[in-house]
Amino acid sequence: MLWKKTLKGNISDLSFSKDGKYLLAGERSTDGYIYSMDAITGEEISSYRTADDLGTGTNPRNQPCIYRITTADDAVYIAAGRYWKDPGYGLASRVYRFSLTVLYPGNSLRQEIMT
């Protein structure tokens, strides 16, 4: 084993950057985090909390989940959502677009929400 990393929730999807240096992980949890990590060391570079956009709850069907992470030449696309729509949050799913520069140390996950 090269390294191991404990995340706050259940891992729902993983994807490597095109060059293999970075790993993106999405989780299903009350927070619904998206993480970028160094693939060699496992060190967390940055994270983004989707519960701030999608809402959350203690019932697992109300918790945000990262469904799919896809890397392209210039960006990372992430599909996230909740199974159940709550009145306080009009959206139950979103597609995020993150610049690939967020994968590099010292940067935070800045996103463009595609509506």
N, CA, C and O atoms as a Tinker XYZ file with bonds, in Angstrom:
   460  protein
     1  N      0.841000   -1.168000    0.000000    73     2
     2  CA     0.000000    0.000000    0.000000    64     1     3
     3  C      0.897000    1.245000    0.000000    63     2     4     5
     4  O      1.840000    1.345000    0.784000    81     3
     5  N      0.589000    2.170000   -0.878000    73     3     6
     6  CA     1.359000    3.405000   -0.966000    64     5     7
     7  C      0.912000    4.432000    0.059000    63     6     8     9
     8  O      1.742000    5.095000    0.681000    81     7
     9  N     -0.397000    4.565000    0.240000    73     7    10
    10  CA    -0.962000    5.484000    1.228000    64     9    11
    11  C     -2.439000    5.166000    1.398000    63    10    12    13
    12  O     -3.036000    4.473000    0.574000    81    11
    13  N     -3.014000    5.676000    2.469000    73    11    14
    14  CA    -4.462000    5.579000    2.650000    64    13    15
    15  C     -4.961000    6.887000    3.220000    63    14    16    17
    16  O     -4.237000    7.598000    3.917000    81    15
    17  N     -6.204000    7.192000    2.914000    73    15    18
    18  CA    -6.796000    8.470000    3.305000    64    17    19
    19  C     -8.212000    8.208000    3.786000    63    18    20    21
    20  O     -8.981000    7.525000    3.111000    81    19
    21  N     -8.555000    8.739000    4.931000    73    19    22
    22  CA    -9.907000    8.621000    5.451000    64    21    23
    23  C    -10.665000    9.896000    5.121000    63    22    24    25
    24  O    -10.232000   10.996000    5.467000    81    23
    25  N    -11.796000    9.741000    4.452000    73    23    26
    26  CA   -12.643000   10.881000    4.125000    64    25    27
    27  C    -13.832000   10.894000    5.068000    63    26    28    29
    28  O    -14.048000    9.938000    5.813000    81    27
    29  N    -14.601000   11.967000    5.038000    73    27    30
    30  CA   -15.723000   12.129000    5.974000    64    29    31
    31  C    -16.927000   11.268000    5.601000    63    30    32    33
    32  O    -17.721000   10.917000    6.473000    81    31
    33  N    -17.076000   10.922000    4.324000    73    31    34
    34  CA   -18.250000   10.170000    3.880000    64    33    35
    35  C    -17.859000    8.946000    3.085000    63    34    36    37
    36  O    -16.701000    8.527000    3.095000    81    35
    37  N    -18.835000    8.370000    2.391000    73    35    38
    38  CA   -18.605000    7.208000    1.542000    64    37    39
    39  C    -18.166000    7.672000    0.164000    63    38    40    41
    40  O    -18.809000    8.535000   -0.434000    81    39
    41  N    -17.085000    7.112000   -0.341000    73    39    42
    42  CA   -16.595000    7.494000   -1.658000    64    41    43
    43  C    -17.594000    7.032000   -2.712000    63    42    44    45
    44  O    -17.986000    5.866000   -2.743000    81    43
    45  N    -17.996000    7.952000   -3.567000    73    43    46
    46  CA   -18.975000    7.632000   -4.590000    64    45    47
    47  C    -18.391000    7.652000   -6.006000    63    46    48    49
    48  O    -18.953000    7.028000   -6.907000    81    47
    49  N    -17.271000    8.360000   -6.220000    73    47    50
    50  CA   -16.598000    8.341000   -7.516000    64    49    51
    51  C    -15.168000    8.826000   -7.369000    63    50    52    53
    52  O    -14.855000    9.615000   -6.478000    81    51
    53  N    -14.298000    8.344000   -8.260000    73    51    54
    54  CA   -12.883000    8.731000   -8.301000    64    53    55
    55  C    -12.486000    8.985000   -9.747000    63    54    56    57
    56  O    -13.025000    8.369000  -10.667000    81    55
    57  N    -11.537000    9.900000   -9.941000    73    55    58
    58  CA   -10.993000   10.136000  -11.269000    64    57    59
    59  C     -9.596000   10.728000  -11.127000    63    58    60    61
    60  O     -9.343000   11.543000  -10.239000    81    59
    61  N     -8.702000   10.315000  -12.001000    73    59    62
    62  CA    -7.348000   10.878000  -12.031000    64    61    63
    63  C     -7.275000   11.999000  -13.052000    63    62    64    65
    64  O     -8.014000   12.007000  -14.036000    81    63
    65  N     -6.374000   12.952000  -12.808000    73    63    66
    66  CA    -6.094000   13.980000  -13.804000    64    65    67
    67  C     -5.472000   13.288000  -15.012000    63    66    68    69
    68  O     -4.980000   12.165000  -14.898000    81    67
    69  N     -5.491000   13.949000  -16.168000    73    67    70
    70  CA    -4.953000   13.355000  -17.400000    64    69    71
    71  C     -3.489000   12.948000  -17.251000    63    70    72    73
    72  O     -3.061000   11.954000  -17.838000    81    71
    73  N     -2.717000   13.712000  -16.468000    73    71    74
    74  CA    -1.303000   13.387000  -16.297000    64    73    75
    75  C     -1.059000   12.384000  -15.160000    63    74    76    77
    76  O      0.080000   11.972000  -14.941000    81    75
    77  N     -2.117000   11.988000  -14.435000    73    75    78
    78  CA    -1.993000   10.990000  -13.376000    64    77    79
    79  C     -1.409000   11.500000  -12.069000    63    78    80    81
    80  O     -1.199000   10.718000  -11.142000    81    79
    81  N     -1.144000   12.792000  -11.978000    73    79    82
    82  CA    -0.523000   13.351000  -10.767000    64    81    83
    83  C     -1.533000   13.637000   -9.659000    63    82    84    85
    84  O     -1.168000   13.704000   -8.485000    81    83
    85  N     -2.794000   13.806000  -10.028000    73    83    86
    86  CA    -3.809000   14.212000   -9.055000    64    85    87
    87  C     -5.006000   13.270000   -9.093000    63    86    88    89
    88  O     -5.354000   12.716000  -10.135000    81    87
    89  N     -5.615000   13.108000   -7.946000    73    87    90
    90  CA    -6.784000   12.260000   -7.796000    64    89    91
    91  C     -7.937000   13.117000   -7.295000    63    90    92    93
    92  O     -7.780000   13.891000   -6.351000    81    91
    93  N     -9.082000   12.976000   -7.924000    73    91    94
    94  CA   -10.296000   13.656000   -7.471000    64    93    95
    95  C    -11.219000   12.594000   -6.894000    63    94    96    97
    96  O    -11.415000   11.538000   -7.496000    81    95
    97  N    -11.782000   12.876000   -5.728000    73    95    98
    98  CA   -12.688000   11.941000   -5.065000    64    97    99
    99  C    -13.950000   12.680000   -4.683000    63    98   100   101
   100  O    -13.897000   13.811000   -4.200000    81    99
   101  N    -15.079000   12.044000   -4.899000    73    99   102
   102  CA   -16.364000   12.585000   -4.489000    64   101   103
   103  C    -16.986000   11.662000   -3.469000    63   102   104   105
   104  O    -16.750000   10.454000   -3.490000    81   103
   105  N    -17.784000   12.224000   -2.572000    73   103   106
   106  CA   -18.381000   11.415000   -1.515000    64   105   107
   107  C    -19.877000   11.654000   -1.399000    63   106   108   109
   108  O    -20.406000   12.671000   -1.847000    81   107
   109  N    -20.533000   10.691000   -0.786000    73   107   110
   110  CA   -21.927000   10.841000   -0.359000    64   109   111
   111  C    -21.881000   10.972000    1.156000    63   110   112   113
   112  O    -21.420000   10.073000    1.859000    81   111
   113  N    -22.367000   12.109000    1.645000    73   111   114
   114  CA   -22.349000   12.382000    3.078000    64   113   115
   115  C    -23.219000   13.604000    3.341000    63   114   116   117
   116  O    -23.787000   14.175000    2.410000    81   115
   117  N    -23.324000   14.003000    4.594000    73   115   118
   118  CA   -24.084000   15.221000    4.905000    64   117   119
   119  C    -23.429000   16.457000    4.292000    63   118   120   121
   120  O    -24.095000   17.474000    4.100000    81   119
   121  N    -22.124000   16.382000    3.981000    73   119   122
   122  CA   -21.411000   17.506000    3.378000    64   121   123
   123  C    -21.248000   17.374000    1.867000    63   122   124   125
   124  O    -21.221000   18.385000    1.165000    81   123
   125  N    -21.139000   16.155000    1.354000    73   123   126
   126  CA   -20.981000   15.928000   -0.082000    64   125   127
   127  C    -19.739000   16.569000   -0.659000    63   126   128   129
   128  O    -19.814000   17.284000   -1.659000    81   127
   129  N    -18.594000   16.320000   -0.039000    73   127   130
   130  CA   -17.352000   16.965000   -0.474000    64   129   131
   131  C    -16.817000   16.395000   -1.783000    63   130   132   133
   132  O    -16.998000   15.218000   -2.095000    81   131
   133  N    -16.151000   17.268000   -2.536000    73   131   134
   134  CA   -15.304000   16.919000   -3.668000    64   133   135
   135  C    -13.884000   17.245000   -3.210000    63   134   136   137
   136  O    -13.617000   18.360000   -2.761000    81   135
   137  N    -12.982000   16.287000   -3.321000    73   135   138
   138  CA   -11.598000   16.488000   -2.880000    64   137   139
   139  C    -10.658000   16.390000   -4.069000    63   138   140   141
   140  O    -10.888000   15.595000   -4.980000    81   139
   141  N     -9.598000   17.193000   -4.067000    73   139   142
   142  CA    -8.473000   16.960000   -4.973000    64   141   143
   143  C     -7.279000   16.623000   -4.092000    63   142   144   145
   144  O     -7.019000   17.279000   -3.083000    81   143
   145  N     -6.555000   15.573000   -4.506000    73   143   146
   146  CA    -5.432000   15.062000   -3.713000    64   145   147
   147  C     -4.236000   14.786000   -4.605000    63   146   148   149
   148  O     -4.389000   14.533000   -5.799000    81   147
   149  N     -3.058000   14.834000   -4.030000    73   147   150
   150  CA    -1.842000   14.423000   -4.708000    64   149   151
   151  C     -1.886000   12.899000   -4.836000    63   150   152   153
   152  O     -1.999000   12.208000   -3.824000    81   151
   153  N     -1.800000   12.363000   -6.049000    73   151   154
   154  CA    -1.918000   10.918000   -6.254000    64   153   155
   155  C     -0.730000   10.139000   -5.691000    63   154   156   157
   156  O     -0.866000    8.954000   -5.384000    81   155
   157  N      0.423000   10.776000   -5.550000    73   155   158
   158  CA     1.608000   10.094000   -5.029000    64   157   159
   159  C      1.573000   10.000000   -3.511000    63   158   160   161
   160  O      1.880000    8.950000   -2.947000    81   159
   161  N      1.196000   11.100000   -2.840000    73   159   162
   162  CA     1.262000   11.152000   -1.373000    64   161   163
   163  C     -0.086000   11.012000   -0.680000    63   162   164   165
   164  O     -0.137000   10.666000    0.500000    81   163
   165  N     -1.174000   11.273000   -1.391000    73   163   166
   166  CA    -2.505000   11.274000   -0.779000    64   165   167
   167  C     -2.838000   12.562000   -0.057000    63   166   168   169
   168  O     -3.912000   12.683000    0.531000    81   167
   169  N     -1.933000   13.523000   -0.095000    73   167   170
   170  CA    -2.161000   14.799000    0.585000    64   169   171
   171  C     -3.315000   15.552000   -0.070000    63   170   172   173
   172  O     -3.375000   15.681000   -1.293000    81   171
   173  N     -4.238000   16.050000    0.774000    73   171   174
   174  CA    -5.366000   16.824000    0.265000    64   173   175
   175  C     -4.886000   18.193000   -0.189000    63   174   176   177
   176  O     -4.191000   18.897000    0.544000    81   175
   177  N     -5.266000   18.565000   -1.415000    73   175   178
   178  CA    -4.900000   19.859000   -1.967000    64   177   179
   179  C     -6.015000   20.863000   -1.725000    63   178   180   181
   180  O     -5.768000   21.984000   -1.281000    81   179
   181  N     -7.239000   20.454000   -2.017000    73   179   182
   182  CA    -8.382000   21.342000   -1.800000    64   181   183
   183  C     -9.659000   20.520000   -1.747000    63   182   184   185
   184  O     -9.670000   19.332000   -2.071000    81   183
   185  N    -10.743000   21.182000   -1.329000    73   183   186
   186  CA   -12.039000   20.510000   -1.254000    64   185   187
   187  C    -13.151000   21.533000   -1.504000    63   186   188   189
   188  O    -12.954000   22.742000   -1.372000    81   187
   189  N    -14.316000   21.010000   -1.867000    73   187   190
   190  CA   -15.492000   21.843000   -2.110000    64   189   191
   191  C    -16.695000   21.139000   -1.505000    63   190   192   193
   192  O    -16.888000   19.946000   -1.737000    81   191
   193  N    -17.513000   21.859000   -0.728000    73   191   194
   194  CA   -18.676000   21.297000   -0.034000    64   193   195
   195  C    -19.938000   21.550000   -0.859000    63   194   196   197
   196  O    -20.414000   22.682000   -0.931000    81   195
   197  N    -20.484000   20.493000   -1.486000    73   195   198
   198  CA   -21.666000   20.655000   -2.331000    64   197   199
   199  C    -22.948000   20.848000   -1.523000    63   198   200   201
   200  O    -23.943000   21.327000   -2.067000    81   199
   201  N    -22.948000   20.488000   -0.246000    73   199   202
   202  CA   -24.148000   20.677000    0.589000    64   201   203
   203  C    -24.541000   22.148000    0.673000    63   202   204   205
   204  O    -25.713000   22.454000    0.891000    81   203
   205  N    -23.594000   23.061000    0.507000    73   203   206
   206  CA   -23.913000   24.485000    0.528000    64   205   207
   207  C    -24.817000   24.862000   -0.649000    63   206   208   209
   208  O    -25.598000   25.808000   -0.548000    81   207
   209  N    -24.717000   24.133000   -1.757000    73   207   210
   210  CA   -25.529000   24.395000   -2.943000    64   209   211
   211  C    -26.782000   23.529000   -2.993000    63   210   212   213
   212  O    -27.848000   23.988000   -3.402000    81   211
   213  N    -26.644000   22.283000   -2.577000    73   211   214
   214  CA   -27.695000   21.293000   -2.780000    64   213   215
   215  C    -28.572000   21.043000   -1.562000    63   214   216   217
   216  O    -29.630000   20.424000   -1.676000    81   215
   217  N    -28.146000   21.515000   -0.406000    73   215   218
   218  CA   -28.853000   21.193000    0.826000    64   217   219
   219  C    -28.418000   19.834000    1.340000    63   218   220   221
   220  O    -27.659000   19.127000    0.677000    81   219
   221  N    -28.897000   19.468000    2.518000    73   219   222
   222  CA   -28.491000   18.203000    3.122000    64   221   223
   223  C    -29.508000   17.796000    4.176000    63   222   224   225
   224  O    -30.453000   18.534000    4.454000    81   223
   225  N    -29.318000   16.641000    4.750000    73   223   226
   226  CA   -30.194000   16.151000    5.809000    64   225   227
   227  C    -29.601000   14.911000    6.444000    63   226   228   229
   228  O    -28.603000   14.371000    5.967000    81   227
   229  N    -30.220000   14.464000    7.522000    73   227   230
   230  CA   -29.715000   13.268000    8.194000    64   229   231
   231  C    -30.148000   11.996000    7.479000    63   230   232   233
   232  O    -29.474000   10.971000    7.580000    81   231
   233  N    -31.265000   12.050000    6.756000    73   231   234
   234  CA   -31.710000   10.913000    5.973000    64   233   235
   235  C    -30.779000   10.776000    4.758000    63   234   236   237
   236  O    -30.581000   11.753000    4.035000    81   235
   237  N    -30.204000    9.588000    4.517000    73   235   238
   238  CA   -29.268000    9.432000    3.395000    64   237   239
   239  C    -29.809000    9.884000    2.041000    63   238   240   241
   240  O    -29.028000   10.323000    1.197000    81   239
   241  N    -31.107000    9.793000    1.805000    73   239   242
   242  CA   -31.628000   10.223000    0.507000    64   241   243
   243  C    -31.619000   11.740000    0.365000    63   242   244   245
   244  O    -31.769000   12.253000   -0.744000    81   243
   245  N    -31.447000   12.460000    1.457000    73   243   246
   246  CA   -31.351000   13.914000    1.419000    64   245   247
   247  C    -29.915000   14.418000    1.420000    63   246   248   249
   248  O    -29.680000   15.626000    1.411000    81   247
   249  N    -28.954000   13.502000    1.430000    73   247   250
   250  CA   -27.549000   13.896000    1.477000    64   249   251
   251  C    -26.984000   14.030000    0.065000    63   250   252   253
   252  O    -27.303000   13.228000   -0.813000    81   251
   253  N    -26.147000   15.041000   -0.152000    73   251   254
   254  CA   -25.553000   15.198000   -1.473000    64   253   255
   255  C    -24.612000   14.045000   -1.804000    63   254   256   257
   256  O    -23.967000   13.466000   -0.930000    81   255
   257  N    -24.557000   13.737000   -3.085000    73   255   258
   258  CA   -23.714000   12.653000   -3.579000    64   257   259
   259  C    -23.039000   13.105000   -4.869000    63   258   260   261
   260  O    -23.669000   13.735000   -5.718000    81   259
   261  N    -21.772000   12.786000   -5.011000    73   259   262
   262  CA   -21.064000   13.040000   -6.258000    64   261   263
   263  C    -21.284000   11.810000   -7.127000    63   262   264   265
   264  O    -20.821000   10.718000   -6.797000    81   263
   265  N    -21.990000   11.989000   -8.236000    73   263   266
   266  CA   -22.333000   10.854000   -9.093000    64   265   267
   267  C    -21.245000   10.516000  -10.099000    63   266   268   269
   268  O    -20.985000    9.346000  -10.378000    81   267
   269  N    -20.609000   11.555000  -10.643000    73   267   270
   270  CA   -19.641000   11.303000  -11.709000    64   269   271
   271  C    -18.617000   12.421000  -11.755000    63   270   272   273
   272  O    -18.965000   13.597000  -11.652000    81   271
   273  N    -17.336000   12.049000  -11.912000    73   271   274
   274  CA   -16.244000   13.000000  -12.085000    64   273   275
   275  C    -15.570000   12.663000  -13.408000    63   274   276   277
   276  O    -15.144000   11.528000  -13.622000    81   275
   277  N    -15.474000   13.652000  -14.297000    73   275   278
   278  CA   -14.848000   13.446000  -15.605000    64   277   279
   279  C    -13.825000   14.549000  -15.831000    63   278   280   281
   280  O    -14.129000   15.730000  -15.664000    81   279
   281  N    -12.623000   14.165000  -16.206000    73   279   282
   282  CA   -11.594000   15.159000  -16.508000    64   281   283
   283  C    -11.497000   15.338000  -18.016000    63   282   284   285
   284  O    -11.552000   14.372000  -18.777000    81   283
   285  N    -11.352000   16.579000  -18.429000    73   283   286
   286  CA   -11.154000   16.928000  -19.835000    64   285   287
   287  C     -9.812000   17.653000  -19.923000    63   286   288   289
   288  O     -9.105000   17.782000  -18.924000    81   287
   289  N     -9.466000   18.124000  -21.113000    73   287   290
   290  CA    -8.178000   18.782000  -21.283000    64   289   291
   291  C     -8.042000   20.050000  -20.454000    63   290   292   293
   292  O     -6.960000   20.344000  -19.946000    81   291
   293  N     -9.133000   20.807000  -20.311000    73   291   294
   294  CA    -9.035000   22.104000  -19.664000    64   293   295
   295  C     -9.851000   22.227000  -18.382000    63   294   296   297
   296  O     -9.811000   23.267000  -17.726000    81   295
   297  N    -10.599000   21.168000  -18.011000    73   295   298
   298  CA   -11.494000   21.304000  -16.867000    64   297   299
   299  C    -11.865000   19.937000  -16.293000    63   298   300   301
   300  O    -11.588000   18.888000  -16.876000    81   299
   301  N    -12.504000   19.998000  -15.124000    73   299   302
   302  CA   -13.077000   18.824000  -14.486000    64   301   303
   303  C    -14.577000   19.069000  -14.402000    63   302   304   305
   304  O    -15.011000   20.135000  -13.964000    81   303
   305  N    -15.364000   18.094000  -14.818000    73   303   306
   306  CA   -16.821000   18.191000  -14.763000    64   305   307
   307  C    -17.335000   17.199000  -13.734000    63   306   308   309
   308  O    -16.944000   16.032000  -13.727000    81   307
   309  N    -18.209000   17.672000  -12.874000    73   307   310
   310  CA   -18.701000   16.840000  -11.785000    64   309   311
   311  C    -20.214000   16.941000  -11.711000    63   310   312   313
   312  O    -20.774000   18.035000  -11.633000    81   311
   313  N    -20.868000   15.784000  -11.738000    73   311   314
   314  CA   -22.322000   15.720000  -11.564000    64   313   315
   315  C    -22.596000   15.354000  -10.108000    63   314   316   317
   316  O    -22.067000   14.367000   -9.598000    81   315
   317  N    -23.422000   16.153000   -9.449000    73   315   318
   318  CA   -23.748000   15.932000   -8.041000    64   317   319
   319  C    -25.238000   16.158000   -7.840000    63   318   320   321
   320  O    -25.876000   16.882000   -8.604000    81   319
   321  N    -25.781000   15.535000   -6.813000    73   319   322
   322  CA   -27.189000   15.743000   -6.540000    64   321   323
   323  C    -27.648000   15.062000   -5.275000    63   322   324   325
   324  O    -26.872000   14.429000   -4.560000    81   323
   325  N    -28.944000   15.213000   -5.018000    73   323   326
   326  CA   -29.618000   14.536000   -3.914000    64   325   327
   327  C    -30.790000   13.769000   -4.498000    63   326   328   329
   328  O    -31.387000   14.192000   -5.488000    81   327
   329  N    -31.112000   12.663000   -3.896000    73   327   330
   330  CA   -32.232000   11.854000   -4.369000    64   329   331
   331  C    -33.562000   12.566000   -4.145000    63   330   332   333
   332  O    -34.466000   12.482000   -4.976000    81   331
   333  N    -33.674000   13.256000   -3.033000    73   331   334
   334  CA   -34.934000   13.863000   -2.627000    64   333   335
   335  C    -34.829000   15.376000   -2.642000    63   334   336   337
   336  O    -33.859000   15.931000   -2.127000    81   335
   337  N    -35.804000   16.050000   -3.221000    73   335   338
   338  CA   -35.833000   17.504000   -3.304000    64   337   339
   339  C    -36.539000   18.072000   -2.077000    63   338   340   341
   340  O    -37.657000   17.655000   -1.771000    81   339
   341  N    -35.922000   19.003000   -1.373000    73   339   342
   342  CA   -36.519000   19.672000   -0.217000    64   341   343
   343  C    -37.034000   21.045000   -0.624000    63   342   344   345
   344  O    -36.466000   21.671000   -1.519000    81   343
   345  N    -38.119000   21.538000    0.025000    73   343   346
   346  CA   -38.672000   22.849000   -0.330000    64   345   347
   347  C    -37.674000   23.995000   -0.184000    63   346   348   349
   348  O    -37.740000   24.964000   -0.939000    81   347
   349  N    -36.745000   23.900000    0.780000    73   347   350
   350  CA   -35.783000   24.974000    1.013000    64   349   351
   351  C    -34.722000   25.083000   -0.066000    63   350   352   353
   352  O    -34.052000   26.110000   -0.178000    81   351
   353  N    -34.562000   24.020000   -0.872000    73   351   354
   354  CA   -33.562000   24.007000   -1.930000    64   353   355
   355  C    -34.247000   23.607000   -3.225000    63   354   356   357
   356  O    -34.674000   22.464000   -3.387000    81   355
   357  N    -34.346000   24.548000   -4.133000    73   355   358
   358  CA   -35.038000   24.288000   -5.379000    64   357   359
   359  C    -34.348000   23.282000   -6.280000    63   358   360   361
   360  O    -35.002000   22.591000   -7.061000    81   359
   361  N    -33.022000   23.196000   -6.174000    73   359   362
   362  CA   -32.274000   22.300000   -7.043000    64   361   363
   363  C    -31.955000   20.998000   -6.321000    63   362   364   365
   364  O    -31.561000   21.006000   -5.155000    81   363
   365  N    -32.124000   19.901000   -7.008000    73   363   366
   366  CA   -31.752000   18.609000   -6.453000    64   365   367
   367  C    -30.498000   18.056000   -7.129000    63   366   368   369
   368  O    -29.952000   17.045000   -6.687000    81   367
   369  N    -30.036000   18.718000   -8.204000    73   367   370
   370  CA   -28.804000   18.271000   -8.857000    64   369   371
   371  C    -28.137000   19.439000   -9.570000    63   370   372   373
   372  O    -28.770000   20.434000   -9.921000    81   371
   373  N    -26.843000   19.277000   -9.769000    73   371   374
   374  CA   -26.050000   20.294000  -10.464000    64   373   375
   375  C    -24.904000   19.639000  -11.193000    63   374   376   377
   376  O    -24.464000   18.542000  -10.848000    81   375
   377  N    -24.427000   20.335000  -12.211000    73   375   378
   378  CA   -23.181000   19.972000  -12.878000    64   377   379
   379  C    -22.205000   21.104000  -12.589000    63   378   380   381
   380  O    -22.504000   22.275000  -12.823000    81   379
   381  N    -21.043000   20.738000  -12.079000    73   379   382
   382  CA   -20.003000   21.716000  -11.755000    64   381   383
   383  C    -18.892000   21.625000  -12.792000    63   382   384   385
   384  O    -18.594000   20.551000  -13.316000    81   383
   385  N    -18.293000   22.762000  -13.075000    73   383   386
   386  CA   -17.101000   22.812000  -13.919000    64   385   387
   387  C    -16.016000   23.503000  -13.115000    63   386   388   389
   388  O    -16.163000   24.654000  -12.706000    81   387
   389  N    -14.924000   22.784000  -12.896000    73   387   390
   390  CA   -13.779000   23.328000  -12.181000    64   389   391
   391  C    -12.617000   23.451000  -13.152000    63   390   392   393
   392  O    -12.389000   22.559000  -13.970000    81   391
   393  N    -11.883000   24.548000  -13.066000    73   391   394
   394  CA   -10.668000   24.710000  -13.852000    64   393   395
   395  C     -9.628000   23.701000  -13.372000    63   394   396   397
   396  O     -9.562000   23.399000  -12.181000    81   395
   397  N     -8.820000   23.182000  -14.284000    73   395   398
   398  CA    -7.783000   22.223000  -13.886000    64   397   399
   399  C     -6.729000   22.857000  -12.991000    63   398   400   401
   400  O     -5.998000   22.137000  -12.310000    81   399
   401  N     -6.629000   24.175000  -12.971000    73   399   402
   402  CA    -5.649000   24.813000  -12.105000    64   401   403
   403  C     -5.946000   24.574000  -10.636000    63   402   404   405
   404  O     -5.069000   24.775000   -9.796000    81   403
   405  N     -7.167000   24.145000  -10.302000    73   403   406
   406  CA    -7.494000   23.883000   -8.900000    64   405   407
   407  C     -6.766000   22.656000   -8.376000    63   406   408   409
   408  O     -6.685000   22.458000   -7.164000    81   407
   409  N     -6.241000   21.837000   -9.262000    73   407   410
   410  CA    -5.554000   20.622000   -8.838000    64   409   411
   411  C     -4.171000   20.895000   -8.288000    63   410   412   413
   412  O     -3.582000   20.032000   -7.638000    81   411
   413  N     -3.652000   22.066000   -8.537000    73   411   414
   414  CA    -2.291000   22.351000   -8.131000    64   413   415
   415  C     -2.230000   22.893000   -6.712000    63   414   416   417
   416  O     -3.104000   23.658000   -6.304000    81   415
   417  N     -1.215000   22.508000   -5.960000    73   415   418
   418  CA    -1.101000   22.968000   -4.565000    64   417   419
   419  C     -1.179000   24.487000   -4.456000    63   418   420   421
   420  O     -0.646000   25.217000   -5.292000    81   419
   421  N     -1.853000   24.939000   -3.410000    73   419   422
   422  CA    -1.999000   26.365000   -3.161000    64   421   423
   423  C     -3.276000   26.953000   -3.741000    63   422   424   425
   424  O     -3.612000   28.100000   -3.445000    81   423
   425  N     -3.988000   26.201000   -4.552000    73   423   426
   426  CA    -5.238000   26.689000   -5.137000    64   425   427
   427  C     -6.419000   26.081000   -4.408000    63   426   428   429
   428  O     -6.313000   25.006000   -3.818000    81   427
   429  N     -7.536000   26.770000   -4.451000    73   427   430
   430  CA    -8.759000   26.225000   -3.869000    64   429   431
   431  C     -9.703000   25.841000   -4.998000    63   430   432   433
   432  O     -9.556000   26.314000   -6.125000    81   431
   433  N    -10.664000   24.991000   -4.700000    73   431   434
   434  CA   -11.624000   24.576000   -5.721000    64   433   435
   435  C    -12.564000   25.737000   -6.009000    63   434   436   437
   436  O    -13.447000   26.052000   -5.211000    81   435
   437  N    -12.365000   26.361000   -7.148000    73   435   438
   438  CA   -13.243000   27.420000   -7.617000    64   437   439
   439  C    -14.036000   26.834000   -8.763000    63   438   440   441
   440  O    -13.475000   26.186000   -9.647000    81   439
   441  N    -15.324000   27.054000   -8.753000    73   439   442
   442  CA   -16.143000   26.393000   -9.746000    64   441   443
   443  C    -17.042000   27.355000  -10.484000    63   442   444   445
   444  O    -17.313000   28.472000  -10.044000    81   443
   445  N    -17.492000   26.871000  -11.626000    73   443   446
   446  CA   -18.519000   27.556000  -12.401000    64   445   447
   447  C    -19.697000   26.602000  -12.411000    63   446   448   449
   448  O    -19.573000   25.476000  -12.894000    81   447
   449  N    -20.825000   27.023000  -11.894000    73   447   450
   450  CA   -21.999000   26.158000  -11.886000    64   449   451
   451  C    -22.677000   26.253000  -13.235000    63   450   452   453
   452  O    -22.979000   27.344000  -13.717000    81   451
   453  N    -22.912000   25.112000  -13.837000    73   451   454
   454  CA   -23.603000   25.077000  -15.123000    64   453   455
   455  C    -25.097000   24.877000  -14.836000    63   454   456   457
   456  O    -25.486000   23.869000  -14.246000    81   455
   457  N    -25.915000   25.821000  -15.246000    73   455   458
   458  CA   -27.351000   25.698000  -14.986000    64   457   459
   459  C    -28.113000   25.394000  -16.255000    63   458   460
   460  O    -29.336000   25.257000  -16.223000    81   459
